Amino acid sequence: MARTKPTVLKSSAAVPTVPPTDGAVGTTPGAVPATSTDKPATPAAAPAGPGIEPPASEPLTRPPAPSPRKDAPRTMRDLRLATEARRRASVPKGADNPLREGLRLERVPDPHIFVLFGATGDLAHRKVVPALYQLWRTHLLPHEFTLVCVGRRPYTDEAFRDELKASLSKFSRSQPIERETWDDMASRITYHRGDFNDPAAYSALADHLDAIDLVHGTRGNRLFYLATQPSAFPEIIAQLGRAGLDHEHHDGGWRRVVIEKPFGRDLESAIRLNREVGKVFRERQVYRIDHYLGKETVRNLLVFRFANGIFEPIWNRRHIDHVQITVAESIGIEGRGAFYEETGASRDFLQNHLLQLLSLVAMEPPATFEADALRDEKVKVIRAIAEMTPAQVRRDVVRGQYGPGWVSGKPVVGYRQEPHIDPESETETFIAARLMIDDWRWSGIPFYLRMGKRLPKRATEIAIQFKEVPHQLFRESASDPEPNLLAMRIQPDEGIMLRFGAKVPGLGVDVRNVTMDFTYGSAFQTDSPDAYETLILDALLGDASLFTRADEVEQAWSIVDPIIAAWAEEGSPDFPSYEAGTWGPAVADDLLAREGRRWRRI
Amino acid sequence: MAEDLNGTGRAAPGTILAVGTRPTGGRIEPVGPARPGEPQLRWQSRGTTIDEIEKELGRIWAQPQTVFSRGGERGGRQAAARTSVMNLVIVAGDKETGERSAETISRLTGRHPSRTLIVLLADPDGPPWLDGRVQAHCMLPRADAPESCTEMIFLTAGGETGRHLAALVTPLLVHDLPVTTWWPGEPPLSTEPAGELLDATDRLVVDASVWTSDGLGRLRQLADLYDLYPRISIRDFALVRQSRWREAIATLFDMPDFLPYLPFLRRVSVAYGTRDEVGAPGSTNVVKPLYHVAWLASRLGMTVVSPLTPVASKAGAPRPRPGEKPPLHRGLAAKLRDPRSSEVAVVIRPVASSAPAGTTQRVEILAERRGSELRADVTAEAENVHVNVWLDGVQALDRTFKAPRRNDIDLLAEALEGGGGDHVGMDTIRMAARLAGARASHAVHPG
């Protein structure tokens, strides 16, 4: 390997109070252990190793300028690719670290700066910062971790830290907030004011980040987390590119961007956004977050399917009658009126969460548990769902909007009476769809998906309804034995339930349905991480398995777009169409009833 | 909970409200409403034979009052789930160890649902006798979730009974669930009673750092268990406790600039704390420092050329004058061979320290590759691990990892959480035994 001198890093920890070595290691006795200071050590400034003077001029961390050859790369992108190729070529092929095996984490996140755009917003305060606090608290972030919060409003570092602390007291899942832990983390938080459209703000940000690199030893690694309004994504990404903040360093400094959903509002805008992102970042640097994929039970779905030999043989059209996926929310729009008017249930849930769950249920086993192998299989499922014609949309898709009603014993207003909602709004708060996957495994098996707001309870479940036994032996039973059902509860009460028939004790042959219930909470009472903790840590480790790829996003839009287009042609729906606190419009029941089925009672 | 081990047959007056129909005890009325995360003692009874104890265990789950609790907003009843993911057997050689272990387990209640058997061996020369207490603890994971209950059985065995551990334990295990045996203190690994119990054990949890002398004799016995019980997995607190060091060292070689040096180690030196005046071999348990070397050697596919032997004092070194402190012993040295047939020197040496004896103070690694030298120096304190690296004498890295020391509760939790076989642990323990002089019988499996 042609060695490149790495940047010398210093951190602010105290010097260990152990006796110095007596020369047990090193060719020269009397090795001098490093002393830590608050300043970064540079090759020139660092204490030299055992008796060897550092060279007068050490190479800098930046790559040498390429010589102007005839076949030299011409664009910045080419330069980056060429530099990376050189770097990779210098490491022996297949050089994995053999010391990694068996350790708690596959890899400890590198030192980095977490740059949070939209830091003053709701998402940052409710989810992102509490997740970072939890990771910090449990020592899953590196010592050099630094958080730079970017927002438009004026704050001092101190004032913003106070605001974050107040939010943590409300939203962190670990209460009370540990003072010492928070103080330690807060010392690593700075606030950077800037307008998302202002190039000067990004130049200043770049300087600020470079300065942090020197002080905290964050090695040029940056994760940009966009927790802003979706409309700001293209501008922020373009500005990051203009300021050179996307450039990965030749010596390992990585740049990643995490983008929150919704990713586009239709296929065209998603393609456009992908193109804008692709101009600046390479796909492997982009992490499109769908927090459903970070939930413990969703991740368990893969384990359940592919680590248990008994399910896979029956996981197909021969044994399964149909699949139901329900995402029920008892809450309304919770003050997000403006956002919801733009999205509705189809864009907010069907395009991402519901289709992601469907693809995990229906996908073929991937060859490896690696990001692209997983995502290849998921996208194949979505590709196998036929786009709907307007007639199919009328037949197989139901939309609804809640009116006033009672939820959890309290009266609630209808959607059109919510703040910031058009009194004549046609935005759907409920959607149910019957989708068919045209492939070898699932041909002819309907997947029923439904999502609604202001339903009677909060529940997310996937139910696999198996076929009836071919011949009923127990007709004399007082109750008809029902076909087996396997339900995977995503939230709340995460777990798995299997329903089967059992004989009632007694002289006759009476069959009753009983359930065998596995509840995560009672079997493993260890603390499950929040979805954001899982996903943020994955992004910091560079594992994109649980993030959506550009082609997945576009493919999902190609299913949702024809539905929205067909609705646009239909004219005004008769909204509101269901009372808050009920299971959606009656026509949603018809969707199943016409095939002799019914929604599972949850 | 610890007081349960103290009695020999009678519950403290006023602590149990037995509602069951038998004089041995039964259901206990909760004092107040169940609170999420707080286990409640819901059942306590007693038996003096295994048959009686088995019957008591069956009785718990036949009592609807025990297994149903008030639940939900509607005030209906919810079935309490009996949850077991493992059998946990704790063998305590004396009352104090038993009490300490029970205390540790009580802090883990609910985290690792299990049927827990705490076996206390008492009065080995007296007549055979057995006293068993059966308890059920129930806990609400959340306010709106059904309760989950686990069982705890305290067995005190006297005389000949205590010498037949497997006969005591095996009938009381939940079928089909893995068996973890935690053996605090000094387990008599080579005895027949231990062998019978280990035959039924899937995972053995020990702490080699508390073993007497240098700990190496028992370490060799521990490694032998892999051959005697091929399905056994061993978790040694002494090894798990040092995972923060391994994390830091592994992270160092995650860096592309340092990784190429890894196959070219030339010397590994570990300094450990001793309170002995001269730190003579055998005076301090050296299992922990030895594990660092064994882990590196096994991961890198090395073999032992010569096992650890005391380093002779320097020729011509002056003798200490009367009243002068003698110099510390120079420790133990060994030689390894890497897959390229190059030799790697190993030194494990004492340093005077106020830390618990045998605690690792420093790990130093020297690698030479194509004329270039990497020297890494790893040290740790309560909350952090520090890594310094020099490349050809020029400092290339100074990094601090936040990694606090862990207590016995964390270690036990981690030992219980780790599922399946642990071949990294196995390779390390086998390599450590070989460095300690055991004969090589199995190759390690470098990653």
XYZ file of N, CA and C in Angstrom, chain B residues 92-193:
306
model
N -24.028 -21.538 43.894
C -23.305 -20.719 44.874
C -22.612 -21.634 45.861
N -21.332 -21.457 46.002
C -20.566 -22.317 46.908
C -20.774 -21.957 48.365
N -21.170 -20.726 48.637
C -21.403 -20.329 50.025
C -22.541 -19.315 50.069
N -22.983 -19.039 51.268
C -24.168 -18.200 51.443
C -23.949 -16.785 50.894
N -22.772 -16.244 51.157
C -22.514 -14.862 50.713
C -22.578 -14.766 49.189
N -21.963 -15.751 48.520
C -21.991 -15.738 47.050
C -23.439 -15.862 46.559
N -24.191 -16.728 47.208
C -25.587 -16.903 46.837
C -26.367 -15.615 46.992
N -26.139 -14.929 48.093
C -26.866 -13.671 48.338
C -26.498 -12.623 47.297
N -25.210 -12.548 47.001
C -24.761 -11.557 46.023
C -25.348 -11.849 44.644
N -25.360 -13.128 44.288
C -25.890 -13.507 42.975
C -27.384 -13.234 42.902
N -28.087 -13.562 43.997
C -29.531 -13.317 44.008
C -29.819 -11.833 43.867
N -29.005 -11.023 44.495
C -29.172 -9.568 44.408
C -28.968 -9.098 42.962
N -27.935 -9.645 42.311
C -27.681 -9.275 40.908
C -28.860 -9.682 40.030
N -29.330 -10.901 40.259
C -30.439 -11.399 39.447
C -31.694 -10.554 39.670
N -31.895 -10.132 40.926
C -33.110 -9.373 41.210
C -33.125 -8.077 40.410
N -31.954 -7.522 40.128
C -31.902 -6.280 39.358
C -32.141 -6.537 37.873
N -32.048 -7.781 37.504
C -32.278 -8.121 36.093
C -33.693 -8.637 35.860
N -34.491 -8.746 36.918
C -35.821 -9.325 36.775
C -36.580 -8.624 35.662
N -37.165 -9.412 34.855
C -37.959 -8.842 33.775
C -37.155 -8.618 32.524
N -35.849 -8.500 32.677
C -35.049 -8.198 31.497
C -34.745 -9.467 30.715
N -34.563 -10.541 31.452
C -34.261 -11.805 30.791
C -35.143 -12.868 31.389
N -36.378 -12.968 30.940
C -37.317 -13.877 31.576
C -36.785 -15.302 31.566
N -36.806 -15.892 32.718
C -36.229 -17.223 32.798
C -36.825 -17.939 33.993
N -36.659 -19.235 33.999
C -36.839 -19.948 35.264
C -35.451 -19.960 35.886
N -35.335 -19.331 37.022
C -34.026 -19.211 37.657
C -33.933 -20.160 38.843
N -32.901 -20.952 38.867
C -32.652 -21.842 39.997
C -31.366 -21.387 40.683
N -31.477 -21.029 41.942
C -30.270 -20.657 42.684
C -29.967 -21.812 43.638
N -28.867 -22.477 43.395
C -28.514 -23.667 44.173
C -27.426 -23.290 45.164
N -27.732 -23.454 46.416
C -26.753 -23.161 47.465
C -26.318 -24.473 48.091
N -25.042 -24.740 48.058
C -24.531 -25.984 48.623
C -24.136 -25.726 50.081
N -24.708 -26.501 50.997
C -24.471 -26.239 52.419
C -24.170 -27.546 53.142
N -23.430 -27.430 54.223
C -23.201 -28.552 55.129
C -22.842 -29.838 54.381
N -21.723 -29.855 53.642
C -21.428 -31.008 52.791
C -21.210 -32.306 53.566
N -20.835 -32.197 54.825
C -20.557 -33.426 55.584
C -21.745 -33.890 56.404
N -22.843 -33.157 56.385
C -24.014 -33.534 57.178
C -24.888 -34.537 56.443
N -26.049 -34.809 57.002
C -26.971 -35.744 56.347
C -27.572 -35.095 55.095
N -28.058 -35.890 54.151
C -28.652 -35.304 52.946
C -29.989 -34.614 53.251
N -30.145 -33.462 52.734
C -31.421 -32.761 52.878
C -31.579 -31.741 51.758
N -32.810 -31.300 51.579
C -33.105 -30.333 50.513
C -34.200 -29.396 50.994
N -33.997 -28.144 50.747
C -35.054 -27.178 51.038
C -35.244 -26.320 49.800
N -36.454 -26.259 49.309
C -36.702 -25.485 48.091
C -37.783 -24.439 48.307
N -37.540 -23.259 47.839
C -38.565 -22.214 47.879
C -38.907 -21.855 46.454
N -40.170 -21.757 46.177
C -40.627 -21.459 44.827
C -41.301 -20.092 44.842
N -40.885 -19.249 43.941
C -41.491 -17.912 43.861
C -41.907 -17.621 42.427
N -42.958 -16.843 42.289
C -43.300 -16.299 40.971
C -43.318 -14.780 41.094
N -42.654 -14.152 40.188
C -42.640 -12.685 40.159
C -43.338 -12.235 38.883
N -44.234 -11.284 38.991
C -44.938 -10.784 37.805
C -44.630 -9.294 37.648
N -44.619 -8.897 36.401
C -44.274 -7.506 36.137
C -45.067 -6.993 34.942
N -45.479 -5.751 35.034
C -46.121 -5.093 33.893
C -45.029 -4.445 33.057
N -44.844 -4.889 31.828
C -43.854 -4.190 31.005
C -44.270 -2.741 30.752
N -45.582 -2.557 30.550
C -46.154 -1.217 30.353
C -47.516 -1.204 31.015
N -48.042 -0.026 31.226
C -49.323 0.068 31.921
C -50.435 -0.636 31.153
N -50.346 -0.642 29.822
C -51.450 -1.177 29.034
C -51.162 -2.581 28.497
N -50.122 -3.232 29.019
C -49.757 -4.556 28.488
C -50.054 -5.626 29.537
N -50.237 -6.871 29.085
C -50.439 -7.933 30.061
C -49.181 -8.141 30.898
N -49.388 -8.649 32.091
C -48.238 -8.931 32.956
C -47.454 -10.112 32.421
N -46.188 -10.148 32.728
C -45.440 -11.363 32.440
C -44.810 -11.842 33.744
N -44.777 -13.147 33.888
C -44.335 -13.725 35.156
C -43.158 -14.669 34.932
N -42.258 -14.685 35.871
C -41.144 -15.632 35.819
C -41.038 -16.338 37.167
N -40.363 -17.464 37.152
C -40.251 -18.251 38.383
C -38.822 -18.208 38.899
N -38.717 -18.275 40.212
C -37.400 -18.344 40.827
C -37.441 -19.443 41.885
N -36.483 -20.322 41.835
C -36.466 -21.444 42.773
C -35.151 -21.393 43.549
N -35.267 -21.335 44.855
C -34.075 -21.333 45.712
C -33.922 -22.731 46.295
N -32.847 -23.377 45.948
C -32.609 -24.728 46.453
C -31.408 -24.689 47.390
N -31.582 -25.193 48.593
C -30.433 -25.357 49.485
C -30.255 -26.852 49.688
N -29.090 -27.348 49.326
C -28.871 -28.790 49.374
C -27.761 -29.099 50.350
N -28.005 -30.035 51.234
C -27.004 -30.403 52.230
C -26.543 -31.838 52.046
N -25.371 -32.121 52.535
C -24.853 -33.482 52.524
C -24.695 -34.036 51.123
N -25.003 -35.318 51.028
C -24.843 -36.038 49.767
C -25.690 -35.408 48.652
N -26.833 -34.845 49.009
C -27.735 -34.251 47.995
C -27.003 -33.187 47.169
N -26.187 -32.408 47.860
C -25.496 -31.328 47.166
C -24.429 -31.809 46.208
N -24.098 -33.089 46.299
C -23.072 -33.609 45.389
C -23.689 -34.158 44.110
N -24.976 -34.049 43.975
C -25.647 -34.529 42.761
C -26.409 -33.369 42.119
N -25.619 -32.433 41.652
C -26.212 -31.198 41.133
C -27.178 -31.462 39.991
N -26.766 -32.307 39.079
C -27.610 -32.542 37.906
C -28.941 -33.159 38.315
N -28.899 -34.046 39.318
C -30.142 -34.681 39.761
C -31.077 -33.662 40.388
N -30.517 -32.614 40.958
C -31.342 -31.561 41.561
C -31.936 -30.650 40.487
N -31.096 -30.308 39.558
C -31.438 -29.233 38.626
C -32.260 -29.736 37.429
N -31.834 -30.841 36.854
C -32.428 -31.279 35.584
C -33.955 -31.418 35.641
N -34.534 -31.997 36.689
C -35.994 -32.154 36.664
C -36.734 -30.826 36.720
N -36.053 -29.786 37.143
C -36.743 -28.502 37.332
C -36.562 -27.549 36.150
N -35.893 -27.991 35.112
C -35.674 -27.106 33.960
C -36.909 -27.075 33.070
N -37.180 -25.927 32.469
C -38.264 -25.835 31.490
C -37.787 -26.527 30.217
N -38.636 -27.388 29.691
C -38.235 -28.177 28.521
C -37.855 -27.278 27.355
N -36.914 -27.749 26.593
C -36.562 -27.158 25.293
C -35.917 -25.783 25.366
N -35.810 -25.216 26.549
C -35.184 -23.899 26.626
C -33.705 -24.052 26.957
N -32.881 -23.150 26.443
C -31.461 -23.255 26.732
C -31.167 -23.087 28.229
N -30.091 -23.722 28.664
C -29.707 -23.671 30.082
C -28.416 -22.878 30.210
N -28.501 -21.808 30.974
C -27.299 -21.028 31.266
C -26.916 -21.280 32.722
N -25.686 -21.653 32.957
C -25.226 -21.868 34.328
C -24.218 -20.787 34.677
N -24.568 -20.036 35.708
C -23.651 -18.994 36.185
C -22.980 -19.544 37.432
N -21.679 -19.656 37.394
C -20.938 -20.253 38.502
C -19.994 -19.196 39.061
N -20.490 -18.397 40.013
C -19.617 -17.356 40.576
C -18.512 -17.995 41.416
N -17.471 -17.267 41.657
C -16.373 -17.776 42.484
C -15.507 -18.754 41.713
N -15.067 -19.794 42.412
C -14.133 -20.750 41.801
C -14.863 -22.047 41.472
N -15.272 -22.246 40.270
C -16.009 -23.477 39.955
C -15.084 -24.691 39.942
N -15.502 -25.789 40.560
C -14.662 -26.996 40.535
C -14.844 -27.712 39.200
N -14.255 -27.136 38.162
C -14.594 -27.541 36.798
C -14.270 -29.003 36.500
N -13.302 -29.539 37.189
C -12.890 -30.900 36.824
C -13.543 -31.963 37.700
N -14.494 -31.560 38.558
C -15.117 -32.560 39.430
C -16.307 -33.211 38.732
N -16.711 -34.357 39.261
C -17.803 -35.095 38.635
C -19.152 -34.366 38.751
N -19.507 -33.815 39.944
C -20.792 -33.104 40.028
C -20.871 -31.952 39.032
